Tab-separated table of C-alpha atoms in Angstrom:
chain	number	residue	atom	x	y	z
A	1	MET	CA	0.000	0.000	0.000
A	2	ILE	CA	2.763	2.461	0.955
A	3	LEU	CA	4.720	1.129	-2.010
A	4	GLN	CA	1.706	1.730	-4.276
A	5	VAL	CA	1.313	5.328	-3.134
A	6	LEU	CA	5.053	5.855	-3.538
A	7	GLY	CA	4.655	4.446	-7.047
A	8	ALA	CA	1.938	7.006	-7.759
A	9	PHE	CA	4.185	9.770	-6.401
A	10	LEU	CA	6.924	8.760	-8.844
A	11	VAL	CA	4.345	8.507	-11.647
A	12	GLY	CA	3.577	12.184	-11.069
A	13	ILE	CA	7.231	13.139	-11.408
A	14	ALA	CA	8.021	10.903	-14.382
A	15	GLY	CA	4.790	11.828	-16.176
A	16	SER	CA	5.479	15.541	-15.809
A	17	ILE	CA	8.992	15.181	-17.188
A	18	ILE	CA	7.715	13.214	-20.200
A	19	LEU	CA	5.204	15.997	-20.914
A	20	ASN	CA	7.903	18.659	-20.532
A	21	ALA	CA	6.295	20.306	-17.550
A	22	PRO	CA	8.257	23.106	-15.849
A	23	LYS	CA	10.429	21.964	-12.973
A	24	LYS	CA	8.579	23.928	-10.301
A	25	VAL	CA	5.396	21.897	-10.776
A	26	LEU	CA	7.013	18.471	-10.311
A	27	PRO	CA	6.512	18.237	-6.517
A	28	TYR	CA	2.892	19.401	-6.794
A	29	ALA	CA	2.115	17.005	-9.642
A	30	ALA	CA	3.609	14.163	-7.613
A	31	MET	CA	1.499	15.157	-4.628
A	32	VAL	CA	-1.696	15.219	-6.708
A	33	SER	CA	-0.977	11.778	-8.190
A	34	ALA	CA	-0.057	10.215	-4.855
A	35	THR	CA	-3.035	11.525	-2.885
A	36	GLY	CA	-5.361	10.740	-5.789
A	37	TRP	CA	-4.209	7.147	-5.949
A	38	PHE	CA	-4.384	6.870	-2.160
A	39	ALA	CA	-7.983	8.108	-2.317
A	40	TYR	CA	-8.777	5.586	-5.059
A	41	LEU	CA	-7.349	2.715	-3.023
A	42	GLN	CA	-9.525	3.738	-0.065
A	43	PHE	CA	-12.702	3.978	-2.163
A	44	GLU	CA	-11.946	0.673	-3.835
A	45	HIS	CA	-12.420	-1.170	-0.519
A	46	VAL	CA	-16.079	-0.258	-0.350
A	47	LEU	CA	-17.168	0.706	-3.880
A	48	SER	CA	-17.113	-0.691	-7.403
A	49	VAL	CA	-14.203	0.148	-9.702
A	50	SER	CA	-16.120	2.723	-11.726
A	51	MET	CA	-17.587	4.497	-8.695
A	52	SER	CA	-14.185	4.622	-6.979
A	53	THR	CA	-12.790	6.096	-10.182
A	54	PHE	CA	-15.484	8.750	-10.137
A	55	TYR	CA	-14.937	9.809	-6.528
A	56	ALA	CA	-11.150	9.669	-6.774
A	57	GLY	CA	-11.456	11.611	-10.034
A	58	LEU	CA	-13.507	14.318	-8.329
A	59	PHE	CA	-10.842	14.567	-5.659
A	60	ILE	CA	-7.972	14.737	-8.172
A	61	ALA	CA	-9.698	17.328	-10.356
A	62	LEU	CA	-10.563	19.482	-7.349
A	63	PHE	CA	-7.043	19.255	-5.970
A	64	SER	CA	-5.566	20.030	-9.428
A	65	HIS	CA	-7.693	23.149	-9.815
A	66	ILE	CA	-6.719	24.414	-6.373
A	67	VAL	CA	-3.003	23.742	-6.871
A	68	ALA	CA	-3.082	25.284	-10.365
A	69	ARG	CA	-4.492	28.476	-8.866
A	70	ILE	CA	-1.807	28.543	-6.192
A	71	VAL	CA	1.154	27.863	-8.507
A	72	LYS	CA	-0.445	29.909	-11.351
A	73	VAL	CA	0.047	27.401	-14.167
A	74	PRO	CA	-2.512	25.745	-16.486
A	75	VAL	CA	-4.562	23.129	-14.667
A	76	THR	CA	-3.905	20.583	-17.441
A	77	LEU	CA	-0.428	20.017	-16.027
A	78	PHE	CA	-1.895	18.443	-12.918
A	79	LEU	CA	-4.952	16.839	-14.493
A	80	VAL	CA	-2.916	14.773	-16.951
A	81	THR	CA	-0.472	13.292	-14.459
A	82	GLY	CA	-3.075	13.089	-11.703
A	83	PHE	CA	-5.404	10.983	-13.816
A	84	LEU	CA	-2.671	8.782	-15.267
A	85	PRO	CA	-3.000	6.134	-12.500
A	86	LEU	CA	-6.757	5.948	-13.098
A	87	VAL	CA	-6.504	5.347	-16.857
A	88	PRO	CA	-7.986	1.885	-17.479
A	89	GLY	CA	-4.755	0.294	-18.691
A	90	ALA	CA	-5.453	-2.895	-16.770
A	91	GLY	CA	-8.915	-3.139	-18.272
A	92	MET	CA	-7.548	-2.641	-21.757
A	93	TYR	CA	-5.032	-5.399	-21.169
A	94	ALA	CA	-7.722	-7.716	-19.803
A	95	LEU	CA	-9.801	-6.999	-22.905
A	96	VAL	CA	-6.992	-7.867	-25.290
A	97	PHE	CA	-6.007	-10.937	-23.290
A	98	ALA	CA	-9.554	-12.300	-23.236
A	99	PHE	CA	-9.875	-11.571	-26.943
A	100	ILE	CA	-6.754	-13.552	-27.752
A	101	GLN	CA	-7.963	-16.443	-25.644
A	102	GLY	CA	-11.195	-16.372	-27.609
A	103	ASP	CA	-13.167	-15.737	-24.419
A	104	MET	CA	-15.824	-13.362	-25.703
A	105	VAL	CA	-17.747	-13.205	-22.424
A	106	GLN	CA	-14.701	-11.954	-20.542
A	107	ALA	CA	-13.797	-9.641	-23.409
A	108	ASN	CA	-17.260	-8.075	-23.308
A	109	LEU	CA	-17.065	-7.579	-19.552
A	110	ALA	CA	-13.635	-5.992	-19.824
A	111	PHE	CA	-14.770	-3.746	-22.661
A	112	ARG	CA	-17.699	-2.509	-20.628
A	113	LEU	CA	-15.459	-1.831	-17.646
A	114	VAL	CA	-13.013	0.158	-19.792
A	115	LEU	CA	-15.852	2.279	-21.166
A	116	GLU	CA	-17.294	2.792	-17.696
A	117	VAL	CA	-13.994	3.863	-16.182
A	118	ALA	CA	-13.180	6.192	-19.091
A	119	GLY	CA	-16.656	7.697	-18.799
A	120	MET	CA	-16.217	8.231	-15.071
A	121	ILE	CA	-12.897	10.001	-15.616
A	122	ALA	CA	-14.559	12.323	-18.126
A	123	LEU	CA	-17.541	12.881	-15.847
A	124	SER	CA	-15.421	13.794	-12.833
A	125	ILE	CA	-13.411	16.313	-14.855
A	126	PHE	CA	-16.690	17.712	-16.249
A	127	VAL	CA	-18.213	18.173	-12.806
A	128	VAL	CA	-15.254	19.908	-11.189
A	129	ASP	CA	-14.569	22.063	-14.262
A	130	SER	CA	-18.178	23.214	-14.279
A	131	ILE	CA	-18.117	24.046	-10.577
A	132	PHE	CA	-14.980	26.125	-10.961
A	133	ARG	CA	-16.352	27.810	-14.050
A	134	ILE	CA	-19.441	28.937	-12.175
A	135	LEU	CA	-17.586	29.951	-9.017
A	136	PHE	CA	-14.735	31.770	-10.707
A	137	ARG	CA	-16.350	33.402	-13.691
A	138	PRO	CA	-13.590	35.760	-14.827
A	139	SER	CA	-14.609	39.375	-14.504
A	140	SER	CA	-13.746	41.573	-17.461
A	141	GLY	CA	-10.114	42.473	-17.940
A	142	GLU	CA	-8.913	40.315	-15.143
A	143	PHE	CA	-6.815	37.246	-15.814
A	144	THR	CA	-8.097	34.615	-13.441
A	145	LYS	CA	-8.124	31.413	-15.446
A	146	PRO	CA	-5.076	29.337	-14.550
B	1	MET	CA	0.447	50.567	-35.943
B	2	ASP	CA	0.206	49.560	-32.337
B	3	GLU	CA	-2.911	47.576	-33.161
B	4	ARG	CA	-1.080	45.486	-35.679
B	5	ARG	CA	1.585	44.673	-33.146
B	6	ILE	CA	-1.078	43.600	-30.683
B	7	LEU	CA	-2.584	41.334	-33.326
B	8	GLU	CA	0.814	39.834	-34.057
B	9	THR	CA	1.445	39.258	-30.375
B	10	ALA	CA	-1.904	37.509	-30.018
B	11	MET	CA	-1.239	35.367	-33.098
B	12	LEU	CA	2.186	34.385	-31.844
B	13	ALA	CA	0.832	33.456	-28.419
B	14	GLY	CA	-1.973	31.434	-29.998
B	15	GLU	CA	0.355	29.700	-32.394
B	16	ILE	CA	2.797	28.606	-29.695
B	17	MET	CA	0.021	27.402	-27.414
B	18	SER	CA	-1.817	25.489	-30.126
B	19	ALA	CA	1.397	23.874	-31.328
B	20	SER	CA	2.168	22.798	-27.763
B	21	GLY	CA	-1.124	20.987	-27.292
B	22	ALA	CA	-3.160	23.504	-25.277
B	23	GLU	CA	-6.950	23.294	-25.136
B	24	SER	CA	-8.655	25.399	-27.806
B	25	TYR	CA	-10.642	27.438	-25.314
B	26	ARG	CA	-7.440	28.362	-23.526
B	27	VAL	CA	-5.827	29.452	-26.786
B	28	GLU	CA	-8.854	31.552	-27.740
B	29	ASP	CA	-9.090	32.980	-24.261
B	30	THR	CA	-5.444	34.049	-24.192
B	31	MET	CA	-5.654	35.543	-27.686
B	32	ASN	CA	-8.845	37.411	-26.870
B	33	ARG	CA	-7.376	38.866	-23.715
B	34	ILE	CA	-4.388	40.180	-25.624
B	35	LEU	CA	-6.598	41.484	-28.477
B	36	HIS	CA	-8.883	43.311	-26.085
B	37	THR	CA	-6.034	45.469	-24.875
B	38	ALA	CA	-6.182	47.108	-28.306
B	39	ASP	CA	-8.256	50.188	-28.975
B	40	ALA	CA	-10.478	48.468	-31.526
B	41	LYS	CA	-14.093	48.341	-32.609
B	42	SER	CA	-14.107	44.573	-32.576
B	43	ALA	CA	-11.655	41.774	-32.024
B	44	GLU	CA	-12.138	38.068	-32.429
B	45	ALA	CA	-9.923	35.027	-32.070
B	46	PHE	CA	-10.682	31.525	-33.270
B	47	ALA	CA	-8.616	28.422	-32.686
B	48	VAL	CA	-8.932	24.816	-33.759
B	49	VAL	CA	-6.404	22.028	-33.429
B	50	THR	CA	-4.880	22.706	-36.828
B	51	GLY	CA	-4.875	26.483	-36.995
B	52	VAL	CA	-5.420	29.862	-35.343
B	53	PHE	CA	-7.217	32.904	-36.740
B	54	ALA	CA	-7.563	36.420	-35.392
B	55	THR	CA	-9.119	39.591	-36.671
B	56	LEU	CA	-8.998	43.142	-35.364
B	57	GLU	CA	-11.164	46.007	-36.612
B	58	THR	CA	-10.017	49.547	-35.951
B	59	GLU	CA	-11.386	52.920	-37.105
B	60	ASN	CA	-10.127	52.705	-40.646
B	61	GLU	CA	-9.038	49.156	-41.312
B	62	VAL	CA	-9.667	45.497	-40.648
B	63	VAL	CA	-6.693	43.215	-40.181
B	64	THR	CA	-6.983	39.445	-40.201
B	65	ARG	CA	-4.299	36.865	-39.731
B	66	VAL	CA	-4.447	33.133	-40.365
B	67	LYS	CA	-1.843	30.682	-39.195
B	68	ARG	CA	-1.884	27.028	-40.097
B	69	ILE	CA	-0.368	24.759	-37.469
B	70	ALA	CA	1.260	21.862	-39.202
B	71	HIS	CA	3.400	20.392	-36.481
B	72	ARG	CA	2.180	19.739	-32.962
B	73	ASP	CA	3.751	18.151	-29.953
B	74	ILE	CA	3.036	18.272	-26.258
B	75	ASN	CA	5.028	20.775	-24.276
B	76	LEU	CA	3.333	21.894	-21.118
B	77	ALA	CA	6.224	24.190	-20.183
B	78	LYS	CA	5.635	26.308	-23.293
B	79	ILE	CA	1.932	26.604	-22.504
B	80	ALA	CA	2.759	27.695	-18.979
B	81	GLU	CA	5.311	30.227	-20.232
B	82	VAL	CA	2.960	31.835	-22.782
B	83	ASN	CA	0.274	31.894	-20.121
B	84	GLU	CA	2.658	33.726	-17.807
B	85	ILE	CA	3.707	36.290	-20.436
B	86	SER	CA	0.147	37.069	-21.474
B	87	ARG	CA	-0.925	37.342	-17.833
B	88	LEU	CA	1.861	39.834	-17.106
B	89	TYR	CA	1.009	41.803	-20.243
B	90	CYS	CA	-2.723	41.935	-19.563
B	91	GLN	CA	-2.067	43.112	-16.013
B	92	LYS	CA	0.104	45.826	-17.586
B	93	GLN	CA	3.199	44.670	-15.733
B	94	ILE	CA	5.196	44.444	-18.963
B	95	SER	CA	4.869	46.475	-22.151
B	96	LEU	CA	3.623	45.198	-25.487
B	97	GLU	CA	7.125	45.273	-26.943
B	98	THR	CA	8.508	43.241	-24.064
B	99	ALA	CA	5.701	40.730	-24.360
B	100	TYR	CA	6.198	40.334	-28.099
B	101	ASP	CA	9.919	40.050	-27.655
B	102	ARG	CA	9.630	37.484	-24.904
B	103	LEU	CA	7.164	35.439	-26.946
B	104	GLN	CA	9.521	35.424	-29.886
B	105	HIS	CA	12.651	34.592	-28.012
B	106	PHE	CA	11.790	32.609	-24.948
B	107	THR	CA	13.407	29.258	-24.729
B	108	VAL	CA	11.894	26.693	-22.483
B	109	ARG	CA	14.457	24.599	-20.786
B	110	SER	CA	13.176	21.265	-22.004
B	111	TYR	CA	14.586	18.159	-20.523
B	112	SER	CA	17.353	16.449	-22.441
B	113	LYS	CA	16.668	13.274	-24.386
B	114	ALA	CA	18.461	11.218	-21.725
B	115	ILE	CA	16.332	12.623	-18.893
B	116	HIS	CA	13.220	12.076	-21.002
B	117	ASN	CA	14.116	8.437	-21.527
B	118	LEU	CA	14.984	7.996	-17.858
B	119	ALA	CA	11.564	9.411	-17.028
B	120	ILE	CA	9.941	6.789	-19.277
B	121	LEU	CA	11.863	4.102	-17.399
B	122	LEU	CA	10.865	5.619	-14.060
B	123	LEU	CA	7.233	5.782	-15.185
B	124	VAL	CA	7.237	2.095	-16.092
B	125	LEU	CA	8.880	1.121	-12.805
B	126	SER	CA	6.605	3.288	-10.682
B	127	PHE	CA	3.506	1.972	-12.442
B	128	SER	CA	4.642	-1.528	-11.647
B	129	PHE	CA	4.677	-0.590	-7.945
B	130	LEU	CA	1.467	1.406	-8.237
B	131	LEU	CA	-0.341	-1.640	-9.591
B	132	GLY	CA	0.842	-3.686	-6.645
B	133	GLY	CA	3.935	-5.273	-8.146
B	134	GLY	CA	6.792	-6.611	-6.053
B	135	VAL	CA	10.543	-6.830	-6.569
B	136	GLN	CA	10.341	-9.382	-9.380
B	137	GLU	CA	7.813	-7.367	-11.347
B	138	GLY	CA	9.857	-4.238	-10.727
B	139	VAL	CA	12.992	-5.825	-12.185
B	140	LEU	CA	11.165	-7.195	-15.220
B	141	ALA	CA	9.326	-3.903	-15.773
B	142	SER	CA	12.621	-1.994	-15.694
B	143	ILE	CA	14.214	-4.263	-18.284
B	144	ASN	CA	11.057	-4.067	-20.359
B	145	GLY	CA	11.140	-0.279	-19.991
B	146	VAL	CA	14.592	-0.268	-21.575
B	147	LEU	CA	13.170	-2.352	-24.429
B	148	LEU	CA	10.346	0.173	-24.813
B	149	ILE	CA	12.783	3.083	-24.968
B	150	GLY	CA	14.818	1.211	-27.580
B	151	ALA	CA	11.694	0.558	-29.635
B	152	LEU	CA	10.626	4.211	-29.404
B	153	VAL	CA	14.048	5.472	-30.448
B	154	LEU	CA	13.939	3.104	-33.399
B	155	VAL	CA	10.469	4.142	-34.645
B	156	ASP	CA	11.130	7.829	-34.056
B	157	ARG	CA	14.120	7.543	-36.329
B	158	ALA	CA	11.924	5.962	-39.006
B	159	GLN	CA	9.358	8.794	-38.603
B	160	VAL	CA	6.192	6.760	-38.957
B	161	THR	CA	2.621	7.778	-38.146
B	162	PRO	CA	1.526	7.852	-34.477
B	163	PHE	CA	-0.607	4.757	-35.049
B	164	LEU	CA	2.294	2.655	-36.317
B	165	ARG	CA	4.629	4.062	-33.668
B	166	THR	CA	2.383	2.933	-30.822
B	167	LEU	CA	1.565	-0.341	-32.544
B	168	PHE	CA	5.222	-1.257	-32.893
B	169	ALA	CA	6.201	-0.151	-29.384
B	170	SER	CA	3.364	-2.069	-27.737
B	171	THR	CA	4.097	-5.199	-29.758
B	172	VAL	CA	7.680	-5.021	-28.503
B	173	ILE	CA	6.687	-4.645	-24.854
B	174	ALA	CA	4.118	-7.461	-24.909
B	175	PHE	CA	6.530	-9.815	-26.639
B	176	GLY	CA	9.450	-8.661	-24.500
B	177	ALA	CA	7.555	-9.132	-21.256
B	178	SER	CA	6.498	-12.660	-22.182
B	179	PHE	CA	10.052	-13.458	-23.237
B	180	LEU	CA	11.626	-12.027	-20.073
B	181	LYS	CA	9.154	-13.804	-17.829
B	182	SER	CA	9.746	-17.233	-19.259
B	183	PHE	CA	13.524	-16.893	-19.306
B	184	MET	CA	14.209	-14.955	-16.122
B	185	MET	CA	11.436	-15.094	-13.561
B	186	LYS	CA	8.815	-17.680	-14.182
B	187	ASP	CA	6.606	-16.680	-11.259
B	188	ALA	CA	6.435	-12.935	-11.938
B	189	VAL	CA	2.981	-11.559	-12.765
B	190	LEU	CA	2.934	-10.946	-16.499
B	191	ASP	CA	-0.111	-8.639	-16.464
B	192	ASN	CA	1.599	-6.203	-14.136
B	193	VAL	CA	4.731	-5.962	-16.292
B	194	ILE	CA	2.827	-5.454	-19.555
B	195	ILE	CA	0.355	-2.912	-18.150
B	196	ALA	CA	3.163	-0.945	-16.495
B	197	SER	CA	5.210	-0.839	-19.687
B	198	MET	CA	2.336	0.295	-21.876
B	199	MET	CA	1.557	3.269	-19.637
B	200	PRO	CA	4.061	5.701	-21.264
B	201	LEU	CA	2.186	5.154	-24.551
B	202	VAL	CA	-1.210	6.118	-23.127
B	203	PRO	CA	-2.396	9.437	-24.628
B	204	GLY	CA	-3.138	11.134	-21.305
B	205	THR	CA	-2.989	14.709	-22.568
B	206	ALA	CA	-5.183	14.002	-25.586
B	207	ILE	CA	-7.815	12.403	-23.354
B	208	THR	CA	-7.844	15.248	-20.824
B	209	THR	CA	-7.843	17.950	-23.484
B	210	ALA	CA	-10.596	16.196	-25.445
B	211	ILE	CA	-12.785	16.147	-22.351
B	212	ARG	CA	-12.201	19.796	-21.495
B	213	ASP	CA	-12.632	21.012	-25.077
B	214	THR	CA	-15.882	19.102	-25.436
B	215	LEU	CA	-17.190	20.497	-22.159
B	216	ASN	CA	-16.482	23.959	-23.414
B	217	GLY	CA	-18.431	23.443	-26.625
B	218	ASP	CA	-15.357	23.274	-28.850
B	219	TYR	CA	-16.644	20.182	-30.595
B	220	MET	CA	-14.195	20.386	-33.461
B	221	SER	CA	-11.136	20.291	-31.246
B	222	GLY	CA	-12.759	17.997	-28.714
B	223	GLY	CA	-13.846	15.579	-31.406
B	224	SER	CA	-10.523	15.423	-33.149
B	225	ARG	CA	-8.661	14.918	-29.888
B	226	ALA	CA	-11.111	12.240	-28.762
B	227	LEU	CA	-10.546	10.482	-32.065
B	228	GLU	CA	-6.802	10.845	-31.606
B	229	SER	CA	-6.913	9.196	-28.186
B	230	ILE	CA	-9.175	6.403	-29.418
B	231	VAL	CA	-6.851	5.668	-32.330
B	232	ILE	CA	-3.850	5.502	-29.999
B	233	ALA	CA	-5.722	3.328	-27.499
B	234	VAL	CA	-6.742	0.935	-30.269
B	235	SER	CA	-3.186	0.735	-31.549
B	236	ILE	CA	-1.912	-0.075	-28.038
B	237	ALA	CA	-4.506	-2.839	-27.738
B	238	LEU	CA	-3.697	-4.201	-31.188
B	239	GLY	CA	0.030	-4.085	-30.500
B	240	VAL	CA	-0.219	-5.861	-27.141
B	241	GLY	CA	-2.455	-8.438	-28.766
B	242	ALA	CA	0.008	-8.949	-31.596
B	243	GLY	CA	2.921	-9.311	-29.184
B	244	LEU	CA	1.136	-11.885	-27.032
B	245	TRP	CA	-0.012	-13.773	-30.102
B	246	LEU	CA	3.490	-13.793	-31.571
B	247	TRP	CA	4.877	-15.239	-28.371
B	248	ARG	CA	2.286	-18.012	-28.419
B	249	ALA	CA	2.770	-18.720	-32.079
B	250	LEU	CA	6.419	-19.478	-31.428
B	251	PRO	CA	7.043	-23.198	-31.013
């Protein structure tokens, strides 16, 4: 568990470097990824995979928006690396594996799970983006959007 | 004359941001903010994934600029830098000339190729841990990460389309992981190694940007980026499938 969260922390750093993010955001991006993955692991104990993705996604998006406003950089920097651990890579693999084995029932299940998880990621970004858009409607002439 | 310079500044900012993979609404927003500092009757900016347009109408003339964006890559540092310059300019902390000059000449300290590749390796290794892998999976994932980097260097030299690039790289990692497992550590979890090594190929930025563009009503940009991420995801799946199949087809 600690090792998993540490893994997520390093994912934040490595992901930011791959995307050419400025150096000053690396620690924040790592923090967003690590806490996001920690949150997901907690939700996963009690909820289904897609619902845990949704709640963890809400948390990550919210955290990203707040950090982006503090550091004054585009929020995408944190969203991309923050959501990287939630991307349904495992589901995609399960889909391909089942397909190769000729197990269509498993393949269908995996496909549905991938779609669900991807949808939940989109939904959580939608929700938090909309909230921030309503709360922080930029007044004229003022540069507020991070 | 000043108006033209403002238009050029806005175009330059938009061009750099679009070419670095920023969301369309952000590009338009930045351009509009710069344009609105001009003393003009009307100003309008329009950005899609493949180009930026801006027009500025003053008392006696209308000036329009079009810039086609042919080459795009993802560089979040550039987006952040342009954002910073335009923010300073719009808050009147720097002059128009300074802003234009900084936009033209700023160099983002990108990471060197070696650091970039190390980061790919680190990403693979950390994903192996993140997905609950142990020491064995970590070792295999690291070796497989080196294979992935090798494959990427090879395809980037050949300059193929993104689809083929991902297809080739994911075939290599799936085959490589199966190979490494059966020759080095027979009881390592194969799933973990393969999933961890395919993570650097996942189009995270395209997915996020597609979602945010679509939310904002920029269906053209959102749609094309969604399609981009689907194509890449399909090519990863196909490649992993091909790699696993190849390994099985071997006697």
